[in-house]
Amino acid sequence: MANDSVERVHVLIIGSGPAGYTAAIYAARANMKPVLYQGIQPGGQLTITTEVENYPGYPEGIQGPEMMVHFEKQAARMGADIRYGLATKVDFSQQPYKVWIDEEKLIEADSVIISTGASAKWLGLPSEERLNGYGVSACAVCDGFFFKGKEVAIVGAGDTAAEEALYLSKLCTTVHMIVRRDKMRASKVMQDRVTSTPNIKVYWNSETDEILGEKKVEAVRIKNTGTNEKTEIPVSAFFVAIGHQPNSDIFKEYITMDETGYIQTIPGTSKTNVEGVFAAGDVQDKTYRQAVTAAGSGCMAALDAERYLSAKGIA
Ligand code: NDP
């Protein structure tokens, strides 16, 4: 591992969703000279969504990617040092904390704010992996356009699946929605919208048996969990919308998490079990997971970091 450049920073922010950028805005305004690494998806999950109607301050709503450009610009204007790069390894065993970027650049940080968010989950079928990018996708908003005028399938029954099925229904002739139980987890209003959309066909008590196609998706085979009856549905795309997992793997040696990998913070704070390491946004929140709550927790993390550094006499 090349280790030619070591840089010392007061506040290192890992991740660039609403939590990371808000932490950067607050830390920069407090003159803590934050450095933020954006990760593999600059702007985070909001860059793969469409209309955001529930973020206060946008009375007409705003497109997710545009909103994240606003966040980034605001953080940059305040003086945050925003960089491309992915944190690939950490050592939180002693101060200063070590974080490696892209496996080579080493940063030594007096405090760290983890805001790495969460990523889409997959079913785990070999055919899903083989056809990923060839009709299999975890983002209807990113890839739905390619299947305009076609029949598609989507698996999942939460708000994300409902939202994406509705989005696809505007582009595609039929949306086949595969739901593993006899009910949906999505909010009532979203369920009502799904079930009253004529070109969304819901298959209850159904699991995905196989995604079929040699070089690209051609059909999906589903199995009714009550009768074991299998049905093949010809489709051009298969969208997976079954939830998310926190991006916390590189921290697990040091940071306390729950059994699904969500970082545990001390209630009412952004503090983790490691002094000077804070967590904000979806990586530590499996309950609310909203842009506005992520932003709020990013603010908390910056304020907690500021207090920590000033108590240590560092900044
Ligand atoms: P959820 O965890 O809420 O839902 C996941 C869905 O996927 C569930 O219906 C689950 O089924 C299903 N599922 C999980 N694993 C499998 C599997 N292996 N095979 C088939 N189905 C599976 O995730 P979401 O991403 O939908 O939502 C996350 C959070 O974000 C929620 O709190 C949601 O309310 C919120 N959200 C809000 C939105 C809004 O307000 N506009 C938009 C999008 C998300 P089962 O129900 O059987 O467990």
Short mmCIF file of N, CA, C and O in Angstrom, two decimals, residues 126-225:
data_model
loop_
_atom_site.label_atom_id
_atom_site.label_comp_id
_atom_site.label_asym_id
_atom_site.label_seq_id
_atom_site.Cartn_x
_atom_site.Cartn_y
_atom_site.Cartn_z
N PRO A 126 -28.02 -15.62 -8.42
CA PRO A 126 -26.92 -15.54 -9.42
C PRO A 126 -27.37 -14.83 -10.69
O PRO A 126 -26.61 -14.07 -11.29
N SER A 127 -28.60 -15.08 -11.12
CA SER A 127 -29.08 -14.44 -12.37
C SER A 127 -29.19 -12.92 -12.20
O SER A 127 -28.99 -12.17 -13.16
N GLU A 128 -29.47 -12.49 -10.99
CA GLU A 128 -29.55 -11.05 -10.72
C GLU A 128 -28.17 -10.41 -10.90
O GLU A 128 -28.04 -9.34 -11.51
N GLU A 129 -27.15 -11.10 -10.41
CA GLU A 129 -25.80 -10.57 -10.54
C GLU A 129 -25.32 -10.63 -11.99
O GLU A 129 -24.75 -9.68 -12.52
N ARG A 130 -25.61 -11.77 -12.65
CA ARG A 130 -25.17 -11.95 -14.04
C ARG A 130 -25.77 -10.90 -14.97
O ARG A 130 -25.11 -10.41 -15.88
N LEU A 131 -27.03 -10.54 -14.71
CA LEU A 131 -27.72 -9.62 -15.63
C LEU A 131 -27.74 -8.18 -15.10
O LEU A 131 -28.43 -7.32 -15.67
N ASN A 132 -26.97 -7.93 -14.06
CA ASN A 132 -26.90 -6.57 -13.53
C ASN A 132 -26.31 -5.64 -14.58
O ASN A 132 -25.25 -5.91 -15.13
N GLY A 133 -27.06 -4.59 -14.88
CA GLY A 133 -26.62 -3.69 -15.95
C GLY A 133 -27.14 -4.11 -17.31
O GLY A 133 -27.02 -3.38 -18.30
N TYR A 134 -27.73 -5.28 -17.40
CA TYR A 134 -28.32 -5.78 -18.65
C TYR A 134 -29.82 -5.99 -18.45
O TYR A 134 -30.38 -6.98 -18.86
N GLY A 135 -30.41 -5.04 -17.75
CA GLY A 135 -31.85 -5.12 -17.49
C GLY A 135 -32.15 -5.23 -16.00
O GLY A 135 -33.25 -4.93 -15.57
N VAL A 136 -31.16 -5.66 -15.22
CA VAL A 136 -31.35 -5.70 -13.76
C VAL A 136 -30.79 -4.40 -13.18
O VAL A 136 -29.66 -4.01 -13.50
N SER A 137 -31.59 -3.76 -12.35
CA SER A 137 -31.19 -2.46 -11.80
C SER A 137 -31.80 -2.27 -10.42
O SER A 137 -32.86 -2.80 -10.12
N ALA A 138 -31.12 -1.48 -9.59
CA ALA A 138 -31.70 -1.13 -8.28
C ALA A 138 -32.15 0.32 -8.27
O ALA A 138 -32.41 0.89 -7.21
N CYS A 139 -32.27 0.91 -9.44
CA CYS A 139 -32.67 2.32 -9.49
C CYS A 139 -33.55 2.60 -10.69
O CYS A 139 -33.05 2.82 -11.81
N ALA A 140 -34.85 2.58 -10.46
CA ALA A 140 -35.80 2.81 -11.55
C ALA A 140 -35.62 4.21 -12.13
O ALA A 140 -35.74 4.41 -13.34
N VAL A 141 -35.32 5.15 -11.25
CA VAL A 141 -35.21 6.53 -11.72
C VAL A 141 -34.00 6.70 -12.64
O VAL A 141 -34.03 7.47 -13.59
N CYS A 142 -32.93 5.92 -12.35
CA CYS A 142 -31.74 6.03 -13.21
C CYS A 142 -31.97 5.29 -14.53
O CYS A 142 -31.55 5.76 -15.58
N ASP A 143 -32.58 4.11 -14.48
CA ASP A 143 -32.56 3.22 -15.64
C ASP A 143 -33.92 3.00 -16.29
O ASP A 143 -33.99 2.39 -17.37
N GLY A 144 -35.00 3.47 -15.67
CA GLY A 144 -36.33 3.24 -16.23
C GLY A 144 -36.48 3.75 -17.65
O GLY A 144 -37.12 3.11 -18.50
N PHE A 145 -35.86 4.86 -17.92
CA PHE A 145 -35.96 5.50 -19.23
C PHE A 145 -35.60 4.54 -20.37
O PHE A 145 -36.18 4.59 -21.45
N PHE A 146 -34.61 3.66 -20.11
CA PHE A 146 -34.15 2.74 -21.16
C PHE A 146 -35.23 1.72 -21.53
O PHE A 146 -35.10 1.02 -22.53
N PHE A 147 -36.27 1.62 -20.73
CA PHE A 147 -37.29 0.61 -20.97
C PHE A 147 -38.65 1.23 -21.26
O PHE A 147 -39.70 0.66 -20.99
N LYS A 148 -38.57 2.41 -21.81
CA LYS A 148 -39.78 3.13 -22.22
C LYS A 148 -40.59 2.29 -23.21
O LYS A 148 -40.02 1.73 -24.16
N GLY A 149 -41.88 2.16 -22.95
CA GLY A 149 -42.73 1.41 -23.87
C GLY A 149 -42.63 -0.10 -23.72
O GLY A 149 -43.20 -0.85 -24.50
N LYS A 150 -41.88 -0.57 -22.70
CA LYS A 150 -41.69 -2.02 -22.50
C LYS A 150 -42.42 -2.48 -21.23
O LYS A 150 -42.86 -1.67 -20.44
N GLU A 151 -42.46 -3.81 -21.06
CA GLU A 151 -42.99 -4.36 -19.81
C GLU A 151 -41.82 -4.60 -18.86
O GLU A 151 -40.78 -5.11 -19.27
N VAL A 152 -41.99 -4.24 -17.60
CA VAL A 152 -40.90 -4.41 -16.63
C VAL A 152 -41.46 -5.02 -15.34
O VAL A 152 -42.68 -5.02 -15.12
N ALA A 153 -40.55 -5.53 -14.51
CA ALA A 153 -40.95 -6.06 -13.20
C ALA A 153 -40.21 -5.30 -12.12
O ALA A 153 -39.11 -4.79 -12.34
N ILE A 154 -40.81 -5.25 -10.95
CA ILE A 154 -40.14 -4.66 -9.79
C ILE A 154 -40.44 -5.53 -8.57
O ILE A 154 -41.58 -6.01 -8.41
N VAL A 155 -39.43 -5.76 -7.74
CA VAL A 155 -39.65 -6.53 -6.52
C VAL A 155 -39.50 -5.61 -5.32
O VAL A 155 -38.62 -4.75 -5.28
N GLY A 156 -40.38 -5.81 -4.33
CA GLY A 156 -40.36 -4.99 -3.12
C GLY A 156 -41.76 -4.47 -2.84
O GLY A 156 -42.63 -4.47 -3.72
N ALA A 157 -41.97 -4.05 -1.59
CA ALA A 157 -43.31 -3.60 -1.21
C ALA A 157 -43.26 -2.47 -0.20
O ALA A 157 -44.24 -2.18 0.48
N GLY A 158 -42.12 -1.81 -0.12
CA GLY A 158 -41.99 -0.65 0.75
C GLY A 158 -42.30 0.64 -0.02
O GLY A 158 -42.72 0.60 -1.18
N ASP A 159 -42.04 1.76 0.63
CA ASP A 159 -42.29 3.05 -0.04
C ASP A 159 -41.42 3.24 -1.27
O ASP A 159 -41.85 3.82 -2.27
N THR A 160 -40.18 2.73 -1.21
CA THR A 160 -39.30 2.87 -2.38
C THR A 160 -39.88 2.10 -3.56
O THR A 160 -39.98 2.63 -4.68
N ALA A 161 -40.28 0.86 -3.33
CA ALA A 161 -40.83 0.04 -4.41
C ALA A 161 -42.09 0.69 -4.97
O ALA A 161 -42.29 0.75 -6.20
N ALA A 162 -42.94 1.19 -4.08
CA ALA A 162 -44.19 1.83 -4.53
C ALA A 162 -43.86 3.07 -5.37
O ALA A 162 -44.42 3.26 -6.47
N GLU A 163 -42.93 3.88 -4.88
CA GLU A 163 -42.56 5.11 -5.58
C GLU A 163 -41.97 4.78 -6.96
O GLU A 163 -42.32 5.39 -7.97
N GLU A 164 -41.12 3.75 -6.98
CA GLU A 164 -40.48 3.39 -8.25
C GLU A 164 -41.47 2.74 -9.21
O GLU A 164 -41.40 2.96 -10.42
N ALA A 165 -42.40 1.94 -8.68
CA ALA A 165 -43.42 1.33 -9.55
C ALA A 165 -44.26 2.43 -10.20
O ALA A 165 -44.57 2.37 -11.40
N LEU A 166 -44.60 3.44 -9.43
CA LEU A 166 -45.39 4.56 -9.97
C LEU A 166 -44.60 5.32 -11.03
O LEU A 166 -45.13 5.68 -12.08
N TYR A 167 -43.34 5.50 -10.76
CA TYR A 167 -42.47 6.18 -11.73
C TYR A 167 -42.42 5.37 -13.03
O TYR A 167 -42.60 5.92 -14.13
N LEU A 168 -42.21 4.06 -12.89
CA LEU A 168 -42.12 3.20 -14.08
C LEU A 168 -43.44 3.15 -14.84
O LEU A 168 -43.45 3.03 -16.07
N SER A 169 -44.55 3.23 -14.10
CA SER A 169 -45.86 3.12 -14.76
C SER A 169 -46.10 4.26 -15.76
O SER A 169 -46.91 4.13 -16.67
N LYS A 170 -45.35 5.35 -15.57
CA LYS A 170 -45.50 6.48 -16.50
C LYS A 170 -44.68 6.28 -17.77
O LYS A 170 -44.90 6.96 -18.76
N LEU A 171 -43.73 5.36 -17.72
CA LEU A 171 -42.86 5.13 -18.87
C LEU A 171 -43.17 3.82 -19.59
O LEU A 171 -43.02 3.72 -20.80
N CYS A 172 -43.57 2.83 -18.81
CA CYS A 172 -43.64 1.46 -19.34
C CYS A 172 -45.09 1.06 -19.58
O CYS A 172 -46.00 1.62 -18.97
N THR A 173 -45.27 0.05 -20.44
CA THR A 173 -46.65 -0.37 -20.73
C THR A 173 -47.28 -1.06 -19.52
O THR A 173 -48.40 -0.74 -19.13
N THR A 174 -46.53 -2.01 -18.92
CA THR A 174 -47.04 -2.69 -17.71
C THR A 174 -45.90 -2.84 -16.71
O THR A 174 -44.76 -3.14 -17.10
N VAL A 175 -46.23 -2.62 -15.46
CA VAL A 175 -45.26 -2.84 -14.38
C VAL A 175 -45.76 -4.01 -13.54
O VAL A 175 -46.85 -3.95 -12.96
N HIS A 176 -44.99 -5.10 -13.52
CA HIS A 176 -45.36 -6.28 -12.73
C HIS A 176 -44.66 -6.16 -11.38
O HIS A 176 -43.43 -6.19 -11.31
N MET A 177 -45.45 -6.01 -10.33
CA MET A 177 -44.87 -5.76 -9.00
C MET A 177 -44.95 -7.03 -8.15
O MET A 177 -46.05 -7.54 -7.89
N ILE A 178 -43.79 -7.51 -7.73
CA ILE A 178 -43.72 -8.79 -7.03
C ILE A 178 -43.61 -8.54 -5.53
O ILE A 178 -42.62 -7.96 -5.05
N VAL A 179 -44.62 -8.99 -4.80
CA VAL A 179 -44.71 -8.71 -3.36
C VAL A 179 -44.69 -10.05 -2.62
O VAL A 179 -45.49 -10.94 -2.91
N ARG A 180 -43.77 -10.19 -1.67
CA ARG A 180 -43.59 -11.52 -1.07
C ARG A 180 -44.65 -11.90 -0.04
O ARG A 180 -44.81 -13.08 0.27
N ARG A 181 -45.35 -10.91 0.51
CA ARG A 181 -46.40 -11.25 1.48
C ARG A 181 -47.76 -10.91 0.88
O ARG A 181 -47.87 -10.55 -0.28
N ASP A 182 -48.81 -10.98 1.72
CA ASP A 182 -50.15 -10.63 1.22
C ASP A 182 -50.47 -9.17 1.51
O ASP A 182 -51.61 -8.73 1.39
N LYS A 183 -49.45 -8.43 1.94
CA LYS A 183 -49.64 -7.00 2.17
C LYS A 183 -48.35 -6.24 1.88
O LYS A 183 -47.27 -6.83 1.79
N MET A 184 -48.52 -4.93 1.75
CA MET A 184 -47.35 -4.09 1.49
C MET A 184 -46.95 -3.36 2.76
O MET A 184 -47.78 -3.02 3.58
N ARG A 185 -45.65 -3.08 2.82
CA ARG A 185 -45.13 -2.30 3.94
C ARG A 185 -45.27 -0.79 3.68
O ARG A 185 -45.24 0.01 4.62
N ALA A 186 -45.45 -0.43 2.43
CA ALA A 186 -45.50 1.00 2.05
C ALA A 186 -46.64 1.72 2.78
O ALA A 186 -47.62 1.09 3.20
N SER A 187 -46.50 3.05 2.90
CA SER A 187 -47.54 3.84 3.55
C SER A 187 -48.85 3.72 2.78
O SER A 187 -48.86 3.45 1.57
N LYS A 188 -49.95 3.93 3.49
CA LYS A 188 -51.29 3.71 2.91
C LYS A 188 -51.47 4.52 1.62
O LYS A 188 -51.96 4.01 0.61
N VAL A 189 -51.03 5.77 1.66
CA VAL A 189 -51.25 6.64 0.49
C VAL A 189 -50.51 6.09 -0.73
O VAL A 189 -51.05 6.09 -1.85
N MET A 190 -49.31 5.56 -0.51
CA MET A 190 -48.54 5.01 -1.64
C MET A 190 -49.17 3.70 -2.13
O MET A 190 -49.25 3.45 -3.33
N GLN A 191 -49.63 2.88 -1.19
CA GLN A 191 -50.31 1.63 -1.58
C GLN A 191 -51.53 1.93 -2.43
O GLN A 191 -51.78 1.29 -3.45
N ASP A 192 -52.31 2.93 -1.98
CA ASP A 192 -53.52 3.28 -2.72
C ASP A 192 -53.18 3.74 -4.13
O ASP A 192 -53.86 3.38 -5.10
N ARG A 193 -52.10 4.51 -4.24
CA ARG A 193 -51.71 4.99 -5.57
C ARG A 193 -51.31 3.81 -6.46
O ARG A 193 -51.65 3.77 -7.63
N VAL A 194 -50.58 2.86 -5.87
CA VAL A 194 -50.14 1.69 -6.66
C VAL A 194 -51.33 0.87 -7.12
O VAL A 194 -51.47 0.55 -8.30
N THR A 195 -52.21 0.55 -6.17
CA THR A 195 -53.31 -0.35 -6.53
C THR A 195 -54.35 0.32 -7.43
O THR A 195 -55.12 -0.37 -8.10
N SER A 196 -54.34 1.65 -7.47
CA SER A 196 -55.31 2.30 -8.36
C SER A 196 -54.68 2.70 -9.71
O SER A 196 -55.32 3.35 -10.52
N THR A 197 -53.43 2.29 -9.92
CA THR A 197 -52.80 2.59 -11.21
C THR A 197 -53.05 1.40 -12.14
O THR A 197 -52.60 0.28 -11.85
N PRO A 198 -53.77 1.61 -13.23
CA PRO A 198 -54.20 0.47 -14.05
C PRO A 198 -53.06 -0.37 -14.62
O PRO A 198 -53.22 -1.59 -14.76
N ASN A 199 -51.94 0.23 -14.96
CA ASN A 199 -50.88 -0.59 -15.58
C ASN A 199 -49.84 -1.11 -14.59
O ASN A 199 -48.77 -1.55 -14.97
N ILE A 200 -50.18 -1.08 -13.28
CA ILE A 200 -49.35 -1.81 -12.30
C ILE A 200 -50.12 -3.05 -11.88
O ILE A 200 -51.24 -2.96 -11.37
N LYS A 201 -49.48 -4.22 -12.12
CA LYS A 201 -50.13 -5.47 -11.75
C LYS A 201 -49.38 -6.06 -10.56
O LYS A 201 -48.17 -6.32 -10.66
N VAL A 202 -50.08 -6.22 -9.44
CA VAL A 202 -49.42 -6.71 -8.22
C VAL A 202 -49.59 -8.22 -8.11
O VAL A 202 -50.69 -8.76 -8.27
N TYR A 203 -48.47 -8.92 -7.85
CA TYR A 203 -48.50 -10.37 -7.62
C TYR A 203 -48.22 -10.58 -6.14
O TYR A 203 -47.09 -10.44 -5.67
N TRP A 204 -49.27 -10.90 -5.38
CA TRP A 204 -49.13 -11.08 -3.93
C TRP A 204 -48.52 -12.44 -3.63
O TRP A 204 -48.58 -13.36 -4.45
N ASN A 205 -48.00 -12.61 -2.43
CA ASN A 205 -47.43 -13.89 -1.98
C ASN A 205 -46.50 -14.51 -3.02
O ASN A 205 -46.55 -15.72 -3.27
N SER A 206 -45.67 -13.69 -3.59
CA SER A 206 -44.84 -14.19 -4.69
C SER A 206 -43.38 -13.85 -4.46
O SER A 206 -43.04 -12.75 -4.05
N GLU A 207 -42.53 -14.84 -4.72
CA GLU A 207 -41.11 -14.54 -4.64
C GLU A 207 -40.45 -14.75 -6.00
O GLU A 207 -40.98 -15.49 -6.84
N THR A 208 -39.32 -14.10 -6.17
CA THR A 208 -38.62 -14.20 -7.45
C THR A 208 -37.83 -15.49 -7.45
O THR A 208 -36.97 -15.71 -6.60
N ASP A 209 -38.14 -16.36 -8.40
CA ASP A 209 -37.47 -17.65 -8.50
C ASP A 209 -36.21 -17.52 -9.35
O ASP A 209 -35.15 -18.01 -8.98
N GLU A 210 -36.32 -16.82 -10.46
CA GLU A 210 -35.18 -16.65 -11.36
C GLU A 210 -35.45 -15.50 -12.32
O GLU A 210 -36.60 -15.27 -12.71
N ILE A 211 -34.38 -14.83 -12.69
CA ILE A 211 -34.49 -13.83 -13.75
C ILE A 211 -33.93 -14.51 -15.00
O ILE A 211 -32.84 -15.10 -14.95
N LEU A 212 -34.69 -14.48 -16.06
CA LEU A 212 -34.32 -15.27 -17.24
C LEU A 212 -33.81 -14.38 -18.36
O LEU A 212 -34.25 -13.24 -18.53
N GLY A 213 -32.88 -14.95 -19.14
CA GLY A 213 -32.31 -14.22 -20.28
C GLY A 213 -30.85 -14.57 -20.39
O GLY A 213 -30.17 -14.75 -19.38
N GLU A 214 -30.37 -14.71 -21.62
CA GLU A 214 -28.95 -15.04 -21.84
C GLU A 214 -28.07 -13.83 -21.62
O GLU A 214 -27.26 -13.78 -20.71
N LYS A 215 -28.29 -12.83 -22.50
CA LYS A 215 -27.42 -11.64 -22.45
C LYS A 215 -28.12 -10.45 -21.83
O LYS A 215 -27.50 -9.48 -21.43
N LYS A 216 -29.46 -10.49 -21.82
CA LYS A 216 -30.22 -9.41 -21.20
C LYS A 216 -31.50 -9.99 -20.62
O LYS A 216 -31.87 -11.13 -20.96
N VAL A 217 -32.15 -9.22 -19.78
CA VAL A 217 -33.37 -9.73 -19.14
C VAL A 217 -34.46 -9.95 -20.19
O VAL A 217 -34.74 -9.07 -21.01
N GLU A 218 -35.03 -11.15 -20.16
CA GLU A 218 -36.12 -11.45 -21.10
C GLU A 218 -37.41 -11.82 -20.37
O GLU A 218 -38.50 -11.68 -20.92
N ALA A 219 -37.27 -12.31 -19.13
CA ALA A 219 -38.46 -12.69 -18.36
C ALA A 219 -38.07 -12.87 -16.90
O ALA A 219 -36.89 -12.91 -16.56
N VAL A 220 -39.10 -12.92 -16.06
CA VAL A 220 -38.85 -13.27 -14.66
C VAL A 220 -39.78 -14.42 -14.31
O VAL A 220 -40.93 -14.46 -14.76
N ARG A 221 -39.23 -15.38 -13.56
CA ARG A 221 -40.08 -16.50 -13.12
C ARG A 221 -40.36 -16.29 -11.64
O ARG A 221 -39.43 -16.13 -10.84
N ILE A 222 -41.64 -16.26 -11.30
CA ILE A 222 -42.01 -16.06 -9.90
C ILE A 222 -42.70 -17.30 -9.36
O ILE A 222 -43.23 -18.12 -10.13
N LYS A 223 -42.65 -17.42 -8.03
CA LYS A 223 -43.26 -18.60 -7.40
C LYS A 223 -44.24 -18.13 -6.35
O LYS A 223 -43.89 -17.30 -5.50
N ASN A 224 -45.45 -18.64 -6.42
CA ASN A 224 -46.44 -18.32 -5.40
C ASN A 224 -46.08 -19.10 -4.14
O ASN A 224 -45.95 -20.33 -4.19
N THR A 225 -45.93 -18.40 -3.02
CA THR A 225 -45.44 -19.06 -1.81
C THR A 225 -46.51 -19.95 -1.16
O THR A 225 -46.19 -20.84 -0.37
#
